[in-house]
CSV table of N, CA and C in Angstrom, one decimal:
chain,number,residue,atom,x,y,z
Z,710,MET,N,-61.8,-74.9,142.2
Z,710,MET,CA,-62.2,-75.7,141.0
Z,710,MET,C,-60.6,-75.2,140.2
Z,711,ALA,N,-59.3,-74.0,140.2
Z,711,ALA,CA,-58.2,-75.1,139.9
Z,711,ALA,C,-57.1,-76.3,139.8
Z,712,ILE,N,-58.3,-76.9,140.9
Z,712,ILE,CA,-57.0,-77.7,141.7
Z,712,ILE,C,-58.0,-79.2,140.5
Z,713,TRP,N,-59.4,-78.9,140.6
Z,713,TRP,CA,-60.1,-80.2,140.0
Z,713,TRP,C,-59.6,-81.0,138.9
Z,714,PRO,N,-58.7,-80.1,137.8
Z,714,PRO,CA,-58.4,-81.2,136.2
Z,714,PRO,C,-56.8,-81.9,137.1
Z,715,GLY,N,-56.2,-81.7,138.4
Z,715,GLY,CA,-55.4,-82.1,138.2
Z,715,GLY,C,-55.9,-82.8,139.4
Z,716,ARG,N,-56.4,-83.5,140.6
Z,716,ARG,CA,-57.4,-84.3,141.1
Z,716,ARG,C,-58.1,-85.0,140.1
Z,717,ALA,N,-58.8,-84.9,139.1
Z,717,ALA,CA,-59.1,-85.7,138.2
Z,717,ALA,C,-58.3,-86.6,137.4
Z,718,SER,N,-57.0,-86.2,136.7
Z,718,SER,CA,-55.8,-87.3,136.4
Z,718,SER,C,-54.6,-87.7,137.7
Z,719,ALA,N,-55.5,-87.1,139.1
Z,719,ALA,CA,-55.0,-88.7,139.4
Z,719,ALA,C,-55.6,-90.2,139.5
Z,720,PHE,N,-57.3,-90.0,139.3
Z,720,PHE,CA,-57.7,-90.8,139.3
Z,720,PHE,C,-57.0,-92.1,138.4
Z,721,VAL,N,-56.5,-90.9,136.8
Z,721,VAL,CA,-56.4,-92.3,135.9
Z,721,VAL,C,-54.9,-93.1,136.6
Z,722,MET,N,-54.2,-92.3,137.0
Z,722,MET,CA,-53.4,-92.8,138.4
Z,722,MET,C,-53.3,-94.0,139.4
Z,723,GLY,N,-54.7,-93.8,139.9
Z,723,GLY,CA,-55.8,-95.3,140.6
Z,723,GLY,C,-55.3,-94.6,142.2
Z,724,MET,N,-54.8,-93.1,141.8
Z,724,MET,CA,-55.6,-92.6,142.9
Z,724,MET,C,-56.9,-92.2,143.5
Z,725,GLY,N,-57.7,-92.7,144.7
Z,725,GLY,CA,-59.0,-92.7,144.6
Z,725,GLY,C,-59.3,-91.2,145.8
Z,726,LEU,N,-60.3,-91.5,145.9
Z,726,LEU,CA,-60.7,-90.1,146.9
Z,726,LEU,C,-61.3,-91.0,148.2
Z,727,ASP,N,-61.6,-91.8,148.3
Z,727,ASP,CA,-62.5,-92.9,149.3
Z,727,ASP,C,-62.0,-92.3,151.2
Z,728,GLU,N,-61.1,-92.6,150.7
Z,728,GLU,CA,-60.6,-91.4,152.5
Z,728,GLU,C,-61.1,-90.4,152.6
Z,729,TRP,N,-61.4,-89.8,152.1
Z,729,TRP,CA,-62.1,-88.0,151.9
Z,729,TRP,C,-63.4,-88.1,151.6
Z,730,PRO,N,-64.7,-88.1,151.9
Z,730,PRO,CA,-65.5,-87.8,152.0
Z,730,PRO,C,-66.6,-86.8,151.3
Z,731,ALA,N,-65.8,-85.7,152.3
Z,731,ALA,CA,-66.2,-84.4,152.1
Z,731,ALA,C,-65.9,-84.3,150.4
Z,732,MET,N,-64.5,-83.8,150.2
Z,732,MET,CA,-64.1,-83.7,148.8
Z,732,MET,C,-64.2,-84.5,147.4
Z,733,HIS,N,-64.4,-86.1,148.6
Z,733,HIS,CA,-65.3,-86.7,147.3
Z,733,HIS,C,-66.1,-86.2,146.8
Z,734,GLY,N,-67.1,-85.9,147.6
Z,734,GLY,CA,-68.4,-85.5,147.4
Z,734,GLY,C,-68.2,-84.0,146.1
Z,735,TRP,N,-67.3,-82.9,146.7
Z,735,TRP,CA,-66.4,-81.7,145.7
Z,735,TRP,C,-66.5,-82.0,144.3
Z,736,PHE,N,-65.8,-83.3,144.7
Z,736,PHE,CA,-65.3,-83.1,142.8
Z,736,PHE,C,-66.5,-83.8,142.1
Z,737,GLU,N,-67.5,-84.9,142.7
Z,737,GLU,CA,-68.5,-85.0,141.5
Z,737,GLU,C,-69.6,-83.9,141.7
Z,738,ARG,N,-69.6,-83.2,142.4
Z,738,ARG,CA,-70.2,-82.0,142.2
Z,738,ARG,C,-69.6,-81.0,140.8
Z,739,ILE,N,-68.5,-80.9,141.1
Z,739,ILE,CA,-67.7,-80.1,139.5
Z,739,ILE,C,-68.7,-80.9,138.6
Z,740,ARG,N,-67.7,-82.7,138.8
Z,740,ARG,CA,-67.5,-83.3,138.0
Z,740,ARG,C,-69.1,-83.1,136.6
Z,741,GLU,N,-69.9,-82.4,138.0
Z,741,GLU,CA,-71.7,-83.2,137.0
Z,741,GLU,C,-72.3,-81.9,136.2
Z,742,ARG,N,-71.1,-80.4,136.3
Z,742,ARG,CA,-71.5,-79.7,135.3
Z,742,ARG,C,-71.1,-79.6,134.3
Z,743,PRO,N,-72.4,-79.3,133.1
Z,743,PRO,CA,-72.6,-79.1,132.2
Z,743,PRO,C,-71.0,-79.0,131.2
Z,744,ALA,N,-70.5,-77.9,131.2
Z,744,ALA,CA,-69.1,-77.2,130.9
Z,744,ALA,C,-68.2,-78.6,131.4
Z,745,VAL,N,-68.5,-79.1,132.5
Z,745,VAL,CA,-66.9,-80.3,133.0
Z,745,VAL,C,-67.4,-80.9,132.2
Z,746,ALA,N,-68.7,-82.5,132.2
Z,746,ALA,CA,-69.0,-82.7,131.6
Z,746,ALA,C,-68.6,-83.5,130.3
Z,747,ARG,N,-69.2,-81.6,128.8
Z,747,ARG,CA,-68.7,-82.0,127.5
Z,747,ARG,C,-67.1,-82.3,127.4
Z,748,ALA,N,-65.5,-81.0,128.6
Z,748,ALA,CA,-65.2,-81.4,128.6
Z,748,ALA,C,-64.4,-82.8,128.6
Z,749,MET,N,-64.6,-83.2,129.7
Z,749,MET,CA,-64.6,-84.9,130.2
Z,749,MET,C,-64.9,-85.8,128.7
Z,750,ALA,N,-65.6,-85.1,127.9
Z,750,ALA,CA,-66.8,-86.5,126.7
Z,750,ALA,C,-65.4,-86.4,126.0
Z,751,ARG,N,-64.1,-85.0,126.0
Z,751,ARG,CA,-63.8,-85.1,124.8
Z,751,ARG,C,-62.7,-85.9,123.9
Z,752,GLU,N,-62.4,-86.5,122.9
Z,752,GLU,CA,-61.0,-87.5,123.2
Z,752,GLU,C,-60.0,-87.2,123.4
Z,753,ASP,N,-59.7,-86.3,122.6
Z,753,ASP,CA,-58.6,-85.3,122.3
Z,753,ASP,C,-58.3,-84.7,123.9
Z,754,LEU,N,-59.1,-84.8,124.8
Z,754,LEU,CA,-58.2,-84.1,125.9
Z,754,LEU,C,-58.7,-85.3,127.0
Z,755,LYS,N,-58.1,-86.5,126.9
Z,755,LYS,CA,-58.4,-88.3,127.8
Z,755,LYS,C,-56.7,-87.7,127.4
Z,756,ALA,N,-56.3,-88.5,128.8
Z,756,ALA,CA,-55.6,-89.0,129.2
Z,756,ALA,C,-54.6,-90.2,128.1
Z,757,PRO,N,-53.7,-90.3,127.5
Z,757,PRO,CA,-53.2,-90.4,126.8
Z,757,PRO,C,-53.3,-92.2,127.9
Z,758,ALA,N,-53.1,-93.8,127.3
Z,758,ALA,CA,-53.0,-94.9,127.6
Z,758,ALA,C,-51.8,-95.1,128.2
Z,759,LYS,N,-50.8,-94.6,127.9
Z,759,LYS,CA,-49.9,-94.9,128.5
Z,759,LYS,C,-49.6,-95.0,129.5
Z,760,TYR,N,-49.9,-93.7,130.2
Z,760,TYR,CA,-50.3,-93.8,131.4
Z,760,TYR,C,-51.3,-93.5,132.7
Z,761,VAL,N,-52.8,-94.1,131.6
Z,761,VAL,CA,-54.0,-95.0,132.6
Z,761,VAL,C,-53.1,-95.9,133.4
Z,762,GLY,N,-53.8,-95.7,135.1
Z,762,GLY,CA,-53.3,-96.9,135.7
Z,762,GLY,C,-51.8,-97.2,135.5
Z,763,ARG,N,-50.7,-95.6,136.1
Z,763,ARG,CA,-49.6,-96.2,136.3
Z,763,ARG,C,-49.4,-95.5,137.6
Z,764,HIS,N,-48.5,-95.6,138.2
Z,764,HIS,CA,-48.7,-94.6,139.9
Z,764,HIS,C,-47.4,-94.6,139.4
Z,765,GLN,N,-46.8,-93.3,139.7
Z,765,GLN,CA,-45.2,-92.2,140.1
Z,765,GLN,C,-44.8,-92.6,141.3
Z,766,LYS,N,-43.8,-93.0,140.7
Z,766,LYS,CA,-42.6,-92.0,142.3
Z,766,LYS,C,-41.4,-91.5,142.4
Z,767,LEU,N,-41.8,-91.0,142.5
Z,767,LEU,CA,-40.4,-89.3,142.8
Z,767,LEU,C,-38.9,-89.5,143.3
Z,768,ASP,N,-38.3,-89.6,143.1
Z,768,ASP,CA,-37.3,-89.5,143.7
Z,768,ASP,C,-37.1,-88.5,144.3
Z,769,GLU,N,-35.7,-88.5,145.4
Z,769,GLU,CA,-35.8,-86.8,146.3
Z,769,GLU,C,-35.9,-85.7,146.0
Z,770,LYS,N,-35.2,-85.2,144.6
Z,770,LYS,CA,-34.9,-84.9,143.8
Z,770,LYS,C,-36.4,-84.1,142.5
Z,771,GLU,N,-37.0,-84.8,142.3
Z,771,GLU,CA,-37.8,-85.1,141.5
Z,771,GLU,C,-39.2,-84.3,142.1
Z,772,TRP,N,-39.0,-85.1,143.4
Z,772,TRP,CA,-39.7,-84.2,144.6
Z,772,TRP,C,-40.3,-83.4,145.4
Z,773,SER,N,-38.7,-82.9,145.5
Z,773,SER,CA,-38.8,-81.4,145.8
Z,773,SER,C,-38.2,-80.5,144.9
Z,774,ASN,N,-37.9,-80.7,143.5
Z,774,ASN,CA,-38.1,-79.7,142.8
Z,774,ASN,C,-40.5,-79.7,142.0
Z,775,MET,N,-41.2,-80.7,142.5
Z,775,MET,CA,-42.4,-80.8,142.2
Z,775,MET,C,-43.6,-80.1,143.9
Z,776,PHE,N,-42.4,-79.8,144.5
Z,776,PHE,CA,-43.7,-79.3,146.2
Z,776,PHE,C,-41.8,-78.9,147.2
Z,777,GLY,N,-41.2,-79.5,147.4
Z,777,GLY,CA,-40.0,-78.9,147.8
Z,777,GLY,C,-39.2,-77.7,148.0
Z,778,ALA,N,-38.4,-77.5,148.9
Z,778,ALA,CA,-36.9,-76.9,148.6
Z,778,ALA,C,-37.4,-76.2,147.0
Z,779,ALA,N,-36.4,-76.7,146.0
Z,779,ALA,CA,-36.4,-76.1,145.5
Z,779,ALA,C,-37.4,-75.2,144.0
Z,780,ASN,N,-38.3,-75.6,144.4
Z,780,ASN,CA,-40.2,-75.2,144.2
Z,780,ASN,C,-39.7,-74.5,144.8
Z,781,HIS,N,-39.7,-74.7,145.7
Z,781,HIS,CA,-40.4,-73.3,147.0
Z,781,HIS,C,-38.7,-71.5,146.7
Z,782,ALA,N,-37.8,-72.2,146.1
Z,782,ALA,CA,-37.0,-71.2,145.4
Z,782,ALA,C,-37.5,-70.3,144.3
Z,783,ALA,N,-38.0,-71.8,143.5
Z,783,ALA,CA,-37.4,-71.2,142.1
Z,783,ALA,C,-38.9,-70.2,142.1
Z,784,VAL,N,-39.8,-70.0,143.2
Z,784,VAL,CA,-40.9,-69.6,143.0
Z,784,VAL,C,-41.0,-68.4,144.3
Z,785,LYS,N,-40.0,-68.1,144.7
Z,785,LYS,CA,-39.3,-67.2,145.1
Z,785,LYS,C,-38.1,-66.6,145.0
Z,786,GLY,N,-37.7,-67.0,144.4
Z,786,GLY,CA,-36.4,-66.1,142.7
Z,786,GLY,C,-35.3,-66.6,144.0
Z,787,ASP,N,-35.1,-67.1,144.6
Z,787,ASP,CA,-33.9,-67.1,144.9
Z,787,ASP,C,-32.7,-67.9,144.5
């Protein structure tokens, strides 16, 4: 469940789950949970309009900071 909010925000940027039917089913089952439905309905938790439909392009350094060697070094304390 910890990854669900990040996956939910990816839809805002146009990244769907059509290629992964099992993950799509899991995502929909989580979305149907009452507490999740209440949170998703809150206006103060919706993605700002300026981010809706945007596709983020990361350069090599940004990618490394988020997912690559720079991130791993930070986690390991290097």
